[in-house]
PDB file of C-alpha atoms in Angstrom:
ATOM      1  CA  THR P 108      13.880   3.862 -13.545  1.00 83.00           C
ATOM      2  CA  ASP P 109      14.861   0.465 -12.102  1.00 95.00           C
ATOM      3  CA  PRO P 110      12.687  -2.400 -13.283  1.00 98.00           C
ATOM      4  CA  VAL P 111      10.616  -3.537 -10.297  1.00 98.00           C
ATOM      5  CA  ASN P 112      11.616  -7.144 -11.024  1.00 98.00           C
ATOM      6  CA  ASP P 113      15.244  -6.299 -10.212  1.00 98.00           C
ATOM      7  CA  HIS P 114      14.101  -6.002  -6.584  1.00 98.00           C
ATOM      8  CA  LEU P 115      11.763  -8.998  -6.326  1.00 98.00           C
ATOM      9  CA  THR P 116      12.947 -12.477  -5.355  1.00 96.00           C
ATOM     10  CA  ASP P 117       9.801 -14.578  -4.784  1.00 95.00           C
ATOM     11  CA  PHE P 118       7.883 -13.582  -7.914  1.00 97.00           C
ATOM     12  CA  GLN P 119       8.138 -11.333 -10.957  1.00 98.00           C
ATOM     13  CA  VAL P 120       5.561  -8.861 -12.275  1.00 98.00           C
ATOM     14  CA  PHE P 121       4.912  -8.636 -16.010  1.00 97.00           C
ATOM     15  CA  ASN P 122       1.946  -7.236 -17.864  1.00 98.00           C
ATOM     16  CA  PRO P 123       0.795 -10.320 -19.833  1.00 98.00           C
ATOM     17  CA  PHE P 124      -0.246  -8.088 -22.737  1.00 98.00           C
ATOM     18  CA  TYR P 125       3.290  -6.613 -22.925  1.00 98.00           C
ATOM     19  CA  PRO P 126       5.560  -9.256 -21.337  1.00 97.00           C
ATOM     20  CA  ASP P 127       8.744  -7.780 -22.823  1.00 97.00           C
ATOM     21  CA  SER P 128       8.139  -4.308 -21.343  1.00 98.00           C
ATOM     22  CA  ASP P 129       9.646  -3.602 -17.933  1.00 98.00           C
ATOM     23  CA  ILE P 130       7.467  -2.147 -15.200  1.00 98.00           C
ATOM     24  CA  THR P 131       9.702   0.311 -13.360  1.00 98.00           C
ATOM     25  CA  ILE P 132       9.685   1.789  -9.881  1.00 98.00           C
ATOM     26  CA  TRP P 133       8.936   5.129 -11.571  1.00 98.00           C
ATOM     27  CA  ASN P 134       5.904   3.586 -13.308  1.00 98.00           C
ATOM     28  CA  LEU P 135       4.583   2.397  -9.939  1.00 98.00           C
ATOM     29  CA  LEU P 136       5.140   5.812  -8.341  1.00 97.00           C
ATOM     30  CA  THR P 137       3.478   7.715 -11.184  1.00 98.00           C
ATOM     31  CA  HIS P 138       0.528   5.341 -11.734  1.00 98.00           C
ATOM     32  CA  THR P 139       1.740   4.471 -15.237  1.00 98.00           C
ATOM     33  CA  SER P 140       2.532   0.815 -14.491  1.00 98.00           C
ATOM     34  CA  SER P 141      -0.369  -0.711 -16.476  1.00 98.00           C
ATOM     35  CA  LEU P 142      -1.358  -2.557 -13.278  1.00 98.00           C
ATOM     36  CA  LYS P 143      -5.064  -2.545 -12.470  1.00 98.00           C
ATOM     37  CA  ASP P 144      -7.006  -2.631  -9.203  1.00 98.00           C
ATOM     38  CA  ASN P 145      -9.227  -5.700  -9.327  1.00 98.00           C
ATOM     39  CA  TRP P 146     -11.856  -4.502  -6.848  1.00 98.00           C
ATOM     40  CA  GLY P 147     -13.697  -7.830  -6.930  1.00 97.00           C
ATOM     41  CA  VAL P 148     -10.615  -9.443  -5.397  1.00 98.00           C
ATOM     42  CA  MET P 149      -9.585  -6.546  -3.207  1.00 98.00           C
ATOM     43  CA  ILE P 150     -12.920  -5.954  -1.480  1.00 96.00           C
ATOM     44  CA  SER P 151     -13.475  -9.677  -0.963  1.00 97.00           C
ATOM     45  CA  LEU P 152     -10.358  -9.706   1.240  1.00 98.00           C
ATOM     46  CA  TYR P 153     -11.407  -6.888   3.599  1.00 97.00           C
ATOM     47  CA  VAL P 154     -11.726  -8.263   7.141  1.00 97.00           C
ATOM     48  CA  LEU P 155     -12.552  -6.836  10.547  1.00 96.00           C
ATOM     49  CA  GLY P 156      -9.233  -6.316  12.296  1.00 96.00           C
ATOM     50  CA  ASP P 157      -5.937  -6.878  10.508  1.00 97.00           C
ATOM     51  CA  SER P 158      -5.643  -9.089   7.463  1.00 98.00           C
ATOM     52  CA  PRO P 159      -4.080 -12.490   8.202  1.00 98.00           C
ATOM     53  CA  ILE P 160      -2.617 -12.630   4.663  1.00 98.00           C
ATOM     54  CA  PRO P 161       1.022 -11.480   4.500  1.00 97.00           C
ATOM     55  CA  LEU P 162       1.747  -8.738   1.962  1.00 98.00           C
ATOM     56  CA  GLY P 163       4.184 -10.844  -0.074  1.00 98.00           C
ATOM     57  CA  GLN P 164       1.823 -13.800  -0.266  1.00 98.00           C
ATOM     58  CA  TYR P 165      -1.040 -11.606  -1.400  1.00 98.00           C
ATOM     59  CA  LEU P 166       1.055  -9.919  -4.097  1.00 98.00           C
ATOM     60  CA  PHE P 167       2.345 -13.276  -5.321  1.00 98.00           C
ATOM     61  CA  ASP P 168      -1.232 -14.532  -5.583  1.00 98.00           C
ATOM     62  CA  TYR P 169      -2.288 -11.324  -7.389  1.00 98.00           C
ATOM     63  CA  PHE P 170       0.587 -10.916  -9.861  1.00 98.00           C
ATOM     64  CA  ASP P 171       1.972 -14.412 -10.463  1.00 98.00           C
ATOM     65  CA  PRO P 172       0.134 -16.425 -13.157  1.00 98.00           C
ATOM     66  CA  THR P 173      -0.077 -19.378 -10.723  1.00 98.00           C
ATOM     67  CA  GLY P 174      -1.589 -17.208  -7.967  1.00 98.00           C
ATOM     68  CA  ILE P 175      -5.165 -17.646  -6.776  1.00 98.00           C
ATOM     69  CA  TYR P 176      -6.074 -13.974  -7.415  1.00 98.00           C
ATOM     70  CA  TYR P 177      -4.358 -13.714 -10.788  1.00 98.00           C
ATOM     71  CA  ASP P 178      -6.618 -12.473 -13.576  1.00 98.00           C
ATOM     72  CA  GLN P 179      -5.031 -11.206 -16.771  1.00 98.00           C
ATOM     73  CA  ASN P 180      -7.926  -8.899 -17.645  1.00 98.00           C
ATOM     74  CA  GLY P 181      -8.788  -7.939 -14.077  1.00 98.00           C
ATOM     75  CA  ASN P 182      -5.265  -7.147 -12.858  1.00 98.00           C
ATOM     76  CA  PHE P 183      -3.675  -5.523 -15.928  1.00 98.00           C
ATOM     77  CA  TYR P 184      -4.579  -2.909 -18.507  1.00 98.00           C
ATOM     78  CA  ASN P 185      -3.971  -3.718 -22.160  1.00 98.00           C
ATOM     79  CA  VAL P 186      -1.531  -0.816 -22.507  1.00 98.00           C
ATOM     80  CA  PRO P 187       2.272  -0.803 -22.286  1.00 98.00           C
ATOM     81  CA  PRO P 188       3.841   0.246 -18.971  1.00 98.00           C
ATOM     82  CA  GLY P 189       4.771   3.926 -18.920  1.00 97.00           C
ATOM     83  CA  GLU P 190       2.212   5.127 -21.458  1.00 97.00           C
ATOM     84  CA  VAL P 191      -1.124   5.779 -19.713  1.00 98.00           C
ATOM     85  CA  PHE P 192      -2.020   7.104 -16.258  1.00 98.00           C
ATOM     86  CA  HIS P 193      -4.312   4.760 -14.308  1.00 98.00           C
ATOM     87  CA  TYR P 194      -4.495   5.272 -10.550  1.00 98.00           C
ATOM     88  CA  CYS P 195      -3.587   1.946  -8.943  1.00 98.00           C
ATOM     89  CA  ASN P 196      -3.608   0.978  -5.268  1.00 98.00           C
ATOM     90  CA  GLU P 197      -1.886  -2.338  -6.012  1.00 98.00           C
ATOM     91  CA  ALA P 198       1.079  -0.454  -7.489  1.00 98.00           C
ATOM     92  CA  TYR P 199       1.608   1.178  -4.104  1.00 98.00           C
ATOM     93  CA  ALA P 200       1.178  -2.112  -2.291  1.00 98.00           C
ATOM     94  CA  LEU P 201       3.897  -3.472  -4.581  1.00 98.00           C
ATOM     95  CA  LEU P 202       6.126  -0.490  -3.731  1.00 98.00           C
ATOM     96  CA  GLY P 203       5.711  -1.375  -0.045  1.00 98.00           C
ATOM     97  CA  TYR P 204       6.835  -4.898  -0.833  1.00 98.00           C
ATOM     98  CA  VAL P 205       9.853  -3.588  -2.749  1.00 98.00           C
ATOM     99  CA  VAL P 206      10.807  -1.739   0.449  1.00 97.00           C
ATOM    100  CA  GLU P 207      10.532  -5.075   2.299  1.00 97.00           C
ATOM    101  CA  GLU P 208      12.759  -6.792  -0.242  1.00 97.00           C
ATOM    102  CA  ILE P 209      15.438  -4.074  -0.218  1.00 97.00           C
ATOM    103  CA  ALA P 210      15.391  -3.480   3.554  1.00 97.00           C
ATOM    104  CA  GLY P 211      15.105  -7.148   4.510  1.00 97.00           C
ATOM    105  CA  MET P 212      12.296  -6.411   6.994  1.00 98.00           C
ATOM    106  CA  PRO P 213       8.503  -6.093   6.896  1.00 97.00           C
ATOM    107  CA  PHE P 214       7.213  -2.796   5.530  1.00 98.00           C
ATOM    108  CA  ASP P 215       5.413  -1.899   8.758  1.00 97.00           C
ATOM    109  CA  GLU P 216       8.580  -2.440  10.817  1.00 97.00           C
ATOM    110  CA  TYR P 217      10.600  -0.380   8.350  1.00 97.00           C
ATOM    111  CA  SER P 218       8.026   2.416   8.573  1.00 96.00           C
ATOM    112  CA  ASN P 219       8.195   2.396  12.369  1.00 95.00           C
ATOM    113  CA  GLN P 220      11.992   2.313  12.562  1.00 94.00           C
ATOM    114  CA  TYR P 221      12.840   4.812   9.832  1.00 91.00           C
ATOM    115  CA  LEU P 222       9.802   7.090   9.605  1.00 90.00           C
ATOM    116  CA  PHE P 223       7.278   7.077  12.419  1.00 92.00           C
ATOM    117  CA  ASP P 224       9.500   6.670  15.511  1.00 91.00           C
ATOM    118  CA  PRO P 225      12.151   9.236  14.483  1.00 89.00           C
ATOM    119  CA  MET P 226       9.370  11.751  13.850  1.00 87.00           C
ATOM    120  CA  GLY P 227       7.749  11.065  17.235  1.00 87.00           C
ATOM    121  CA  MET P 228       4.713   9.423  15.618  1.00 90.00           C
ATOM    122  CA  TYR P 229       4.343   6.729  18.294  1.00 90.00           C
ATOM    123  CA  GLU P 230       0.607   6.285  17.774  1.00 92.00           C
ATOM    124  CA  THR P 231       0.872   5.628  14.054  1.00 95.00           C
ATOM    125  CA  SER P 232       0.608   2.185  12.518  1.00 96.00           C
ATOM    126  CA  TRP P 233      -0.425   0.195   9.481  1.00 97.00           C
ATOM    127  CA  PHE P 234      -2.212  -2.292  11.756  1.00 97.00           C
ATOM    128  CA  ILE P 235      -5.073  -1.699  14.182  1.00 96.00           C
ATOM    129  CA  SER P 236      -3.658  -4.297  16.598  1.00 96.00           C
ATOM    130  CA  ASP P 237      -0.705  -1.959  17.259  1.00 95.00           C
ATOM    131  CA  LEU P 238      -2.922   0.923  18.374  1.00 94.00           C
ATOM    132  CA  ASP P 239      -5.123   1.868  21.299  1.00 91.00           C
ATOM    133  CA  THR P 240      -8.516   1.905  19.585  1.00 90.00           C
ATOM    134  CA  ASN P 241      -9.692   4.519  22.105  1.00 87.00           C
ATOM    135  CA  HIS P 242      -7.529   6.927  20.072  1.00 86.00           C
ATOM    136  CA  VAL P 243      -8.645   5.783  16.609  1.00 87.00           C
ATOM    137  CA  ALA P 244     -11.701   7.164  14.829  1.00 86.00           C
ATOM    138  CA  MET P 245     -14.331   4.533  14.104  1.00 89.00           C
ATOM    139  CA  PRO P 246     -15.494   4.393  10.492  1.00 90.00           C
ATOM    140  CA  TYR P 247     -19.264   4.494  10.039  1.00 94.00           C
ATOM    141  CA  GLN P 248     -21.642   3.590   7.237  1.00 92.00           C
ATOM    142  CA  TRP P 249     -25.130   4.855   6.483  1.00 94.00           C
ATOM    143  CA  ASN P 250     -27.744   2.141   6.981  1.00 92.00           C
ATOM    144  CA  SER P 251     -31.166   3.287   5.709  1.00 92.00           C
ATOM    145  CA  ASP P 252     -31.825   5.945   8.339  1.00 94.00           C
ATOM    146  CA  GLN P 253     -28.842   6.025  10.686  1.00 95.00           C
ATOM    147  CA  TRP P 254     -25.096   5.808  10.911  1.00 96.00           C
ATOM    148  CA  GLU P 255     -23.734   2.489  12.214  1.00 95.00           C
ATOM    149  CA  PRO P 256     -20.167   1.621  13.161  1.00 94.00           C
ATOM    150  CA  TYR P 257     -18.474  -0.214  10.328  1.00 89.00           C
ATOM    151  CA  GLY P 258     -15.687  -1.614  12.488  1.00 93.00           C
ATOM    152  CA  TYR P 259     -11.921  -1.424  12.162  1.00 94.00           C
ATOM    153  CA  TYR P 260     -11.056  -3.258   8.974  1.00 94.00           C
ATOM    154  CA  GLY P 261      -7.881  -4.377   7.285  1.00 96.00           C
ATOM    155  CA  TYR P 262      -6.714  -5.710   3.949  1.00 98.00           C
ATOM    156  CA  PRO P 263      -3.592  -7.518   2.768  1.00 98.00           C
ATOM    157  CA  ASP P 264      -2.413  -4.771   0.379  1.00 98.00           C
ATOM    158  CA  TYR P 265      -2.105  -2.391   3.343  1.00 98.00           C
ATOM    159  CA  PRO P 266       0.724  -0.091   2.098  1.00 98.00           C
ATOM    160  CA  CYS P 267      -1.721   1.420  -0.394  1.00 96.00           C
ATOM    161  CA  GLY P 268      -3.706   3.214   2.281  1.00 93.00           C
ATOM    162  CA  GLN P 269      -4.176   1.681   5.696  1.00 94.00           C
ATOM    163  CA  MET P 270      -1.938   3.950   7.799  1.00 95.00           C
ATOM    164  CA  ARG P 271      -3.735   5.216  10.879  1.00 93.00           C
ATOM    165  CA  THR P 272      -2.580   8.181  12.909  1.00 90.00           C
ATOM    166  CA  SER P 273      -3.836  11.213  14.805  1.00 84.00           C
ATOM    167  CA  SER P 274      -4.043  14.701  13.357  1.00 82.00           C
ATOM    168  CA  TYR P 275      -1.270  15.822  15.735  1.00 84.00           C
ATOM    169  CA  GLN P 276       1.053  13.077  14.598  1.00 85.00           C
ATOM    170  CA  LEU P 277       0.204  13.602  10.941  1.00 86.00           C
ATOM    171  CA  ALA P 278       1.231  17.209  11.511  1.00 88.00           C
ATOM    172  CA  GLN P 279       4.764  15.930  12.258  1.00 86.00           C
ATOM    173  CA  MET P 280       4.932  14.599   8.716  1.00 84.00           C
ATOM    174  CA  LEU P 281       3.593  17.868   7.333  1.00 88.00           C
ATOM    175  CA  ILE P 282       6.235  19.763   9.323  1.00 88.00           C
ATOM    176  CA  ALA P 283       8.889  17.648   7.617  1.00 87.00           C
ATOM    177  CA  TYR P 284       7.480  18.590   4.205  1.00 87.00           C
ATOM    178  CA  LEU P 285       7.461  22.278   5.121  1.00 92.00           C
ATOM    179  CA  ASN P 286      10.921  22.142   6.715  1.00 92.00           C
ATOM    180  CA  ASP P 287      12.947  20.716   3.792  1.00 92.00           C
ATOM    181  CA  GLY P 288      12.447  17.172   5.059  1.00 88.00           C
ATOM    182  CA  MET P 289      13.545  17.838   8.648  1.00 87.00           C
ATOM    183  CA  VAL P 290      11.440  17.135  11.755  1.00 84.00           C
ATOM    184  CA  ASN P 291      12.594  16.752  15.376  1.00 81.00           C
ATOM    185  CA  GLY P 292      16.200  16.890  14.203  1.00 84.00           C
ATOM    186  CA  TYR P 293      15.626  13.973  11.820  1.00 82.00           C
ATOM    187  CA  GLN P 294      16.085  14.299   8.064  1.00 86.00           C
ATOM    188  CA  MET P 295      13.067  12.263   6.902  1.00 82.00           C
ATOM    189  CA  LEU P 296      13.123  13.385   3.267  1.00 79.00           C
ATOM    190  CA  ASP P 297      15.682  14.841   0.932  1.00 83.00           C
ATOM    191  CA  SER P 298      15.077  18.591   0.767  1.00 78.00           C
TER     192      SER P 298
END
């Protein structure tokens, strides 16, 4: 129930339609934040390889009224936080940044140190540059009459869905869920 702004130092996030209503961590987790995915912005920032834009800079530019990607109507719903479910990738990107702010380290490093490595998920990463691409499935797209490799792509709001891993390593996470949060002797989640 903490307001997300209690954990942000470089910018604050307010819905411009309801500036006096707090957006909470719970709102972000439950997709009731009133934040909106502005796909025109998001897709324009997809690149082959990893995005060169740091997570915090991107989120500042997306949520701060002085930011280059800020768009009142494109980035926010005209509903109060906590009232309506709208699935939102950018809410989860913001949660990743809150982890950075609280932990004092980049989200990907935090994930490696406190999640992936203790679970033995050594070929798991948020960034393609950290992986042996011989072990990563290539995405394809249909082009008229055949499938063509799309390439390994990245985007700056990566905590919302860019984790790459193998089925074996993903199974380690599933084991933790099935085993009251425990995997390889490590308590990853509260039971």
